[in-house]
Amino acid sequence: MNCLLDTHTLLWYLQNSENLSDRATEILEDANNNLSVSIASLWEISIKLGLGKLRLQKSFSELEEVLQQLKIGVLPITFALYRVLPELTPPSSRSV
């Protein structure tokens, strides 16, 4: 299954947060699933860190390596993505 993680899901997963459901954790840890995050989520994290509204266990500069270790791909924002957005399920169902 292809899974696009939203910003909160990514942060909760990285921080082993109790906010992440058991089912979501199972999906994220299933090696058969392809995990991805949008570059927009990384931009959002960077902004929140800069404003002092977010803390990470590791530095932002280490995030790329962490994502590689977890096999979470980073997707660019493209017009192709915007073309398929209306066809996706409701926003509340788009993330894990």
Tab-separated table of N, CA and C in Angstrom:
chain	number	residue	atom	x	y	z
A	1	MET	N	0.849	-1.167	0.000
A	1	MET	CA	0.000	0.000	0.000
A	1	MET	C	0.901	1.239	0.000
A	2	ASN	N	0.509	2.245	-0.764
A	2	ASN	CA	1.206	3.522	-0.763
A	2	ASN	C	0.577	4.418	0.292
A	3	CYS	N	1.394	4.981	1.166
A	3	CYS	CA	0.897	5.807	2.264
A	3	CYS	C	1.574	7.170	2.231
A	4	LEU	N	0.762	8.224	2.152
A	4	LEU	CA	1.270	9.585	2.224
A	4	LEU	C	0.996	10.100	3.630
A	5	LEU	N	2.053	10.345	4.374
A	5	LEU	CA	1.922	10.797	5.759
A	5	LEU	C	1.739	12.304	5.787
A	6	ASP	N	0.774	12.776	6.575
A	6	ASP	CA	0.679	14.217	6.767
A	6	ASP	C	1.686	14.618	7.849
A	7	THR	N	1.787	15.902	8.094
A	7	THR	CA	2.809	16.411	9.015
A	7	THR	C	2.643	15.843	10.420
A	8	HIS	N	1.418	15.851	10.935
A	8	HIS	CA	1.207	15.339	12.294
A	8	HIS	C	1.547	13.860	12.396
A	9	THR	N	1.132	13.091	11.408
A	9	THR	CA	1.425	11.656	11.432
A	9	THR	C	2.925	11.425	11.448
A	10	LEU	N	3.648	12.154	10.617
A	10	LEU	CA	5.104	12.022	10.580
A	10	LEU	C	5.712	12.365	11.935
A	11	LEU	N	5.318	13.492	12.496
A	11	LEU	CA	5.875	13.910	13.788
A	11	LEU	C	5.540	12.915	14.888
A	12	TRP	N	4.308	12.456	14.923
A	12	TRP	CA	3.913	11.482	15.948
A	12	TRP	C	4.702	10.190	15.799
A	13	TYR	N	4.910	9.762	14.572
A	13	TYR	CA	5.671	8.531	14.329
A	13	TYR	C	7.123	8.703	14.770
A	14	LEU	N	7.723	9.825	14.419
A	14	LEU	CA	9.121	10.066	14.784
A	14	LEU	C	9.302	10.180	16.293
A	15	GLN	N	8.274	10.663	16.977
A	15	GLN	CA	8.373	10.886	18.419
A	15	GLN	C	7.701	9.785	19.234
A	16	ASN	N	7.317	8.693	18.578
A	16	ASN	CA	6.639	7.587	19.266
A	16	ASN	C	5.485	8.081	20.132
A	17	SER	N	4.703	8.979	19.567
A	17	SER	CA	3.614	9.611	20.304
A	17	SER	C	2.435	8.664	20.505
A	18	GLU	N	1.782	8.818	21.644
A	18	GLU	CA	0.564	8.054	21.924
A	18	GLU	C	-0.603	8.544	21.076
A	19	ASN	N	-0.438	9.694	20.414
A	19	ASN	CA	-1.492	10.214	19.540
A	19	ASN	C	-1.679	9.346	18.301
A	20	LEU	N	-0.662	8.578	17.955
A	20	LEU	CA	-0.725	7.708	16.784
A	20	LEU	C	-1.409	6.402	17.180
A	21	SER	N	-2.459	6.061	16.474
A	21	SER	CA	-3.213	4.852	16.815
A	21	SER	C	-2.382	3.591	16.582
A	22	ASP	N	-2.786	2.517	17.224
A	22	ASP	CA	-2.105	1.232	17.024
A	22	ASP	C	-2.181	0.806	15.565
A	23	ARG	N	-3.335	1.026	14.939
A	23	ARG	CA	-3.513	0.644	13.531
A	23	ARG	C	-2.572	1.453	12.637
A	24	ALA	N	-2.465	2.747	12.894
A	24	ALA	CA	-1.563	3.588	12.104
A	24	ALA	C	-0.121	3.125	12.278
A	25	THR	N	0.256	2.786	13.495
A	25	THR	CA	1.609	2.295	13.754
A	25	THR	C	1.868	1.003	12.994
A	26	GLU	N	0.891	0.102	12.983
A	26	GLU	CA	1.031	-1.154	12.224
A	26	GLU	C	1.275	-0.871	10.747
A	27	ILE	N	0.514	0.055	10.199
A	27	ILE	CA	0.654	0.401	8.781
A	27	ILE	C	2.035	0.981	8.511
A	28	LEU	N	2.475	1.883	9.380
A	28	LEU	CA	3.770	2.538	9.183
A	28	LEU	C	4.936	1.569	9.332
A	29	GLU	N	4.778	0.557	10.154
A	29	GLU	CA	5.867	-0.383	10.397
A	29	GLU	C	5.820	-1.611	9.493
A	30	ASP	N	4.806	-1.707	8.648
A	30	ASP	CA	4.693	-2.821	7.706
A	30	ASP	C	5.651	-2.582	6.540
A	31	ALA	N	6.659	-3.421	6.421
A	31	ALA	CA	7.689	-3.257	5.386
A	31	ALA	C	7.127	-3.367	3.976
A	32	ASN	N	5.925	-3.907	3.831
A	32	ASN	CA	5.303	-4.018	2.508
A	32	ASN	C	4.698	-2.702	2.027
A	33	ASN	N	4.569	-1.734	2.926
A	33	ASN	CA	3.975	-0.447	2.572
A	33	ASN	C	5.049	0.535	2.127
A	34	ASN	N	4.690	1.376	1.172
A	34	ASN	CA	5.577	2.444	0.699
A	34	ASN	C	5.163	3.737	1.386
A	35	LEU	N	6.042	4.265	2.224
A	35	LEU	CA	5.737	5.473	2.980
A	35	LEU	C	6.357	6.686	2.309
A	36	SER	N	5.586	7.766	2.264
A	36	SER	CA	6.077	9.015	1.689
A	36	SER	C	5.540	10.181	2.495
A	37	VAL	N	6.248	11.288	2.385
A	37	VAL	CA	5.822	12.544	2.988
A	37	VAL	C	6.053	13.627	1.942
A	38	SER	N	5.199	14.621	1.931
A	38	SER	CA	5.353	15.727	0.995
A	38	SER	C	6.449	16.668	1.479
A	39	ILE	N	7.159	17.246	0.536
A	39	ILE	CA	8.164	18.253	0.880
A	39	ILE	C	7.497	19.408	1.634
A	40	ALA	N	6.198	19.619	1.397
A	40	ALA	CA	5.461	20.671	2.107
A	40	ALA	C	5.428	20.402	3.610
A	41	SER	N	5.375	19.144	4.004
A	41	SER	CA	5.397	18.804	5.433
A	41	SER	C	6.741	19.167	6.052
A	42	LEU	N	7.810	18.927	5.315
A	42	LEU	CA	9.137	19.280	5.833
A	42	LEU	C	9.285	20.793	5.931
A	43	TRP	N	8.713	21.500	4.973
A	43	TRP	CA	8.721	22.956	5.007
A	43	TRP	C	7.951	23.442	6.234
A	44	GLU	N	6.788	22.847	6.484
A	44	GLU	CA	5.980	23.203	7.647
A	44	GLU	C	6.744	22.949	8.948
A	45	ILE	N	7.416	21.820	9.042
A	45	ILE	CA	8.214	21.501	10.232
A	45	ILE	C	9.316	22.536	10.419
A	46	SER	N	9.985	22.895	9.335
A	46	SER	CA	11.062	23.882	9.391
A	46	SER	C	10.553	25.229	9.906
A	47	ILE	N	9.401	25.640	9.416
A	47	ILE	CA	8.808	26.907	9.857
A	47	ILE	C	8.477	26.847	11.341
A	48	LYS	N	7.832	25.764	11.778
A	48	LYS	CA	7.456	25.627	13.196
A	48	LYS	C	8.686	25.617	14.102
A	49	LEU	N	9.749	24.970	13.657
A	49	LEU	CA	10.990	24.967	14.439
A	49	LEU	C	11.553	26.379	14.545
A	50	GLY	N	11.547	27.089	13.425
A	50	GLY	CA	12.068	28.453	13.400
A	50	GLY	C	11.290	29.399	14.293
A	51	LEU	N	9.999	29.163	14.429
A	51	LEU	CA	9.149	30.000	15.278
A	51	LEU	C	9.177	29.564	16.739
A	52	GLY	N	9.849	28.452	17.016
A	52	GLY	CA	9.903	27.944	18.383
A	52	GLY	C	8.629	27.236	18.814
A	53	LYS	N	7.787	26.838	17.862
A	53	LYS	CA	6.520	26.174	18.179
A	53	LYS	C	6.618	24.658	18.137
A	54	LEU	N	7.812	24.153	17.883
A	54	LEU	CA	7.997	22.711	17.761
A	54	LEU	C	9.408	22.360	18.193
A	55	ARG	N	9.534	21.212	18.830
A	55	ARG	CA	10.844	20.660	19.192
A	55	ARG	C	10.921	19.243	18.663
A	56	LEU	N	12.088	18.883	18.165
A	56	LEU	CA	12.328	17.523	17.695
A	56	LEU	C	13.377	16.870	18.576
A	57	GLN	N	13.342	15.548	18.640
A	57	GLN	CA	14.349	14.824	19.414
A	57	GLN	C	15.712	14.928	18.749
A	58	LYS	N	15.722	15.076	17.419
A	58	LYS	CA	16.962	15.254	16.669
A	58	LYS	C	16.867	16.582	15.948
A	59	SER	N	17.992	17.061	15.449
A	59	SER	CA	17.981	18.336	14.740
A	59	SER	C	17.315	18.184	13.377
A	60	PHE	N	16.838	19.297	12.850
A	60	PHE	CA	16.195	19.266	11.539
A	60	PHE	C	17.169	18.782	10.474
A	61	SER	N	18.436	19.121	10.619
A	61	SER	CA	19.431	18.691	9.624
A	61	SER	C	19.605	17.172	9.609
A	62	GLU	N	19.246	16.499	10.695
A	62	GLU	CA	19.335	15.035	10.755
A	62	GLU	C	18.077	14.347	10.221
A	63	LEU	N	17.046	15.132	9.950
A	63	LEU	CA	15.765	14.564	9.536
A	63	LEU	C	15.870	13.792	8.225
A	64	GLU	N	16.643	14.284	7.290
A	64	GLU	CA	16.796	13.581	6.011
A	64	GLU	C	17.334	12.170	6.222
A	65	GLU	N	18.338	12.042	7.065
A	65	GLU	CA	18.915	10.723	7.351
A	65	GLU	C	17.902	9.818	8.060
A	66	VAL	N	17.158	10.378	8.986
A	66	VAL	CA	16.141	9.606	9.706
A	66	VAL	C	15.090	9.088	8.728
A	67	LEU	N	14.645	9.945	7.817
A	67	LEU	CA	13.652	9.526	6.825
A	67	LEU	C	14.206	8.417	5.938
A	68	GLN	N	15.467	8.524	5.562
A	68	GLN	CA	16.090	7.476	4.747
A	68	GLN	C	16.148	6.159	5.515
A	69	GLN	N	16.518	6.217	6.784
A	69	GLN	CA	16.594	5.006	7.601
A	69	GLN	C	15.228	4.338	7.733
A	70	LEU	N	14.185	5.147	7.835
A	70	LEU	CA	12.825	4.622	7.976
A	70	LEU	C	12.188	4.307	6.622
A	71	LYS	N	12.937	4.564	5.556
A	71	LYS	CA	12.455	4.325	4.180
A	71	LYS	C	11.191	5.124	3.885
A	72	ILE	N	11.207	6.385	4.326
A	72	ILE	CA	10.116	7.306	4.030
A	72	ILE	C	10.600	8.235	2.925
A	73	GLY	N	9.963	8.132	1.767
A	73	GLY	CA	10.337	8.970	0.638
A	73	GLY	C	9.794	10.380	0.787
A	74	VAL	N	10.460	11.323	0.141
A	74	VAL	CA	10.020	12.713	0.144
A	74	VAL	C	9.528	13.049	-1.263
A	75	LEU	N	8.271	13.458	-1.344
A	75	LEU	CA	7.658	13.748	-2.635
A	75	LEU	C	7.650	15.244	-2.918
A	76	PRO	N	7.986	15.623	-4.136
A	76	PRO	CA	7.901	17.038	-4.508
A	76	PRO	C	6.440	17.428	-4.731
A	77	ILE	N	6.205	18.705	-4.762
A	77	ILE	CA	4.877	19.198	-5.109
A	77	ILE	C	4.883	19.438	-6.614
A	78	THR	N	3.978	18.786	-7.309
A	78	THR	CA	3.905	18.916	-8.765
A	78	THR	C	2.464	19.182	-9.190
A	79	PHE	N	2.317	19.660	-10.414
A	79	PHE	CA	0.967	19.859	-10.932
A	79	PHE	C	0.225	18.535	-11.038
A	80	ALA	N	0.941	17.460	-11.297
A	80	ALA	CA	0.298	16.144	-11.375
A	80	ALA	C	-0.389	15.814	-10.053
A	81	LEU	N	0.236	16.178	-8.953
A	81	LEU	CA	-0.364	15.946	-7.640
A	81	LEU	C	-1.657	16.741	-7.496
A	82	TYR	N	-1.618	17.990	-7.891
A	82	TYR	CA	-2.814	18.823	-7.766
A	82	TYR	C	-3.956	18.325	-8.637
A	83	ARG	N	-3.645	17.715	-9.773
A	83	ARG	CA	-4.685	17.189	-10.657
A	83	ARG	C	-5.444	16.031	-10.012
A	84	VAL	N	-4.767	15.214	-9.204
A	84	VAL	CA	-5.446	14.050	-8.616
A	84	VAL	C	-6.079	14.341	-7.259
A	85	LEU	N	-5.767	15.464	-6.640
A	85	LEU	CA	-6.322	15.762	-5.315
A	85	LEU	C	-7.844	15.669	-5.265
A	86	PRO	N	-8.574	16.225	-6.237
A	86	PRO	CA	-10.036	16.122	-6.154
A	86	PRO	C	-10.555	14.684	-6.200
A	87	GLU	N	-9.764	13.773	-6.730
A	87	GLU	CA	-10.192	12.381	-6.849
A	87	GLU	C	-9.939	11.572	-5.579
A	88	LEU	N	-9.155	12.121	-4.662
A	88	LEU	CA	-8.839	11.405	-3.429
A	88	LEU	C	-10.035	11.405	-2.493
A	89	THR	N	-9.965	10.541	-1.509
A	89	THR	CA	-11.016	10.475	-0.498
A	89	THR	C	-11.043	11.779	0.289
A	90	PRO	N	-12.056	11.992	1.121
A	90	PRO	CA	-12.133	13.230	1.904
A	90	PRO	C	-10.851	13.475	2.697
A	91	PRO	N	-10.529	14.767	2.953
A	91	PRO	CA	-9.277	15.101	3.650
A	91	PRO	C	-9.042	14.314	4.931
A	92	SER	N	-10.083	14.024	5.683
A	92	SER	CA	-9.897	13.294	6.940
A	92	SER	C	-9.422	11.869	6.712
A	93	SER	N	-9.537	11.368	5.483
A	93	SER	CA	-9.126	9.996	5.177
A	93	SER	C	-7.833	9.939	4.383
A	94	ARG	N	-7.215	11.072	4.116
A	94	ARG	CA	-6.033	11.100	3.265
A	94	ARG	C	-4.752	10.744	3.997
A	95	SER	N	-4.767	10.753	5.299
A	95	SER	CA	-3.555	10.434	6.055
A	95	SER	C	-3.794	9.187	6.880
A	96	VAL	N	-2.704	8.660	7.418
A	96	VAL	CA	-2.791	7.453	8.239
A	96	VAL	C	-3.348	7.820	9.585
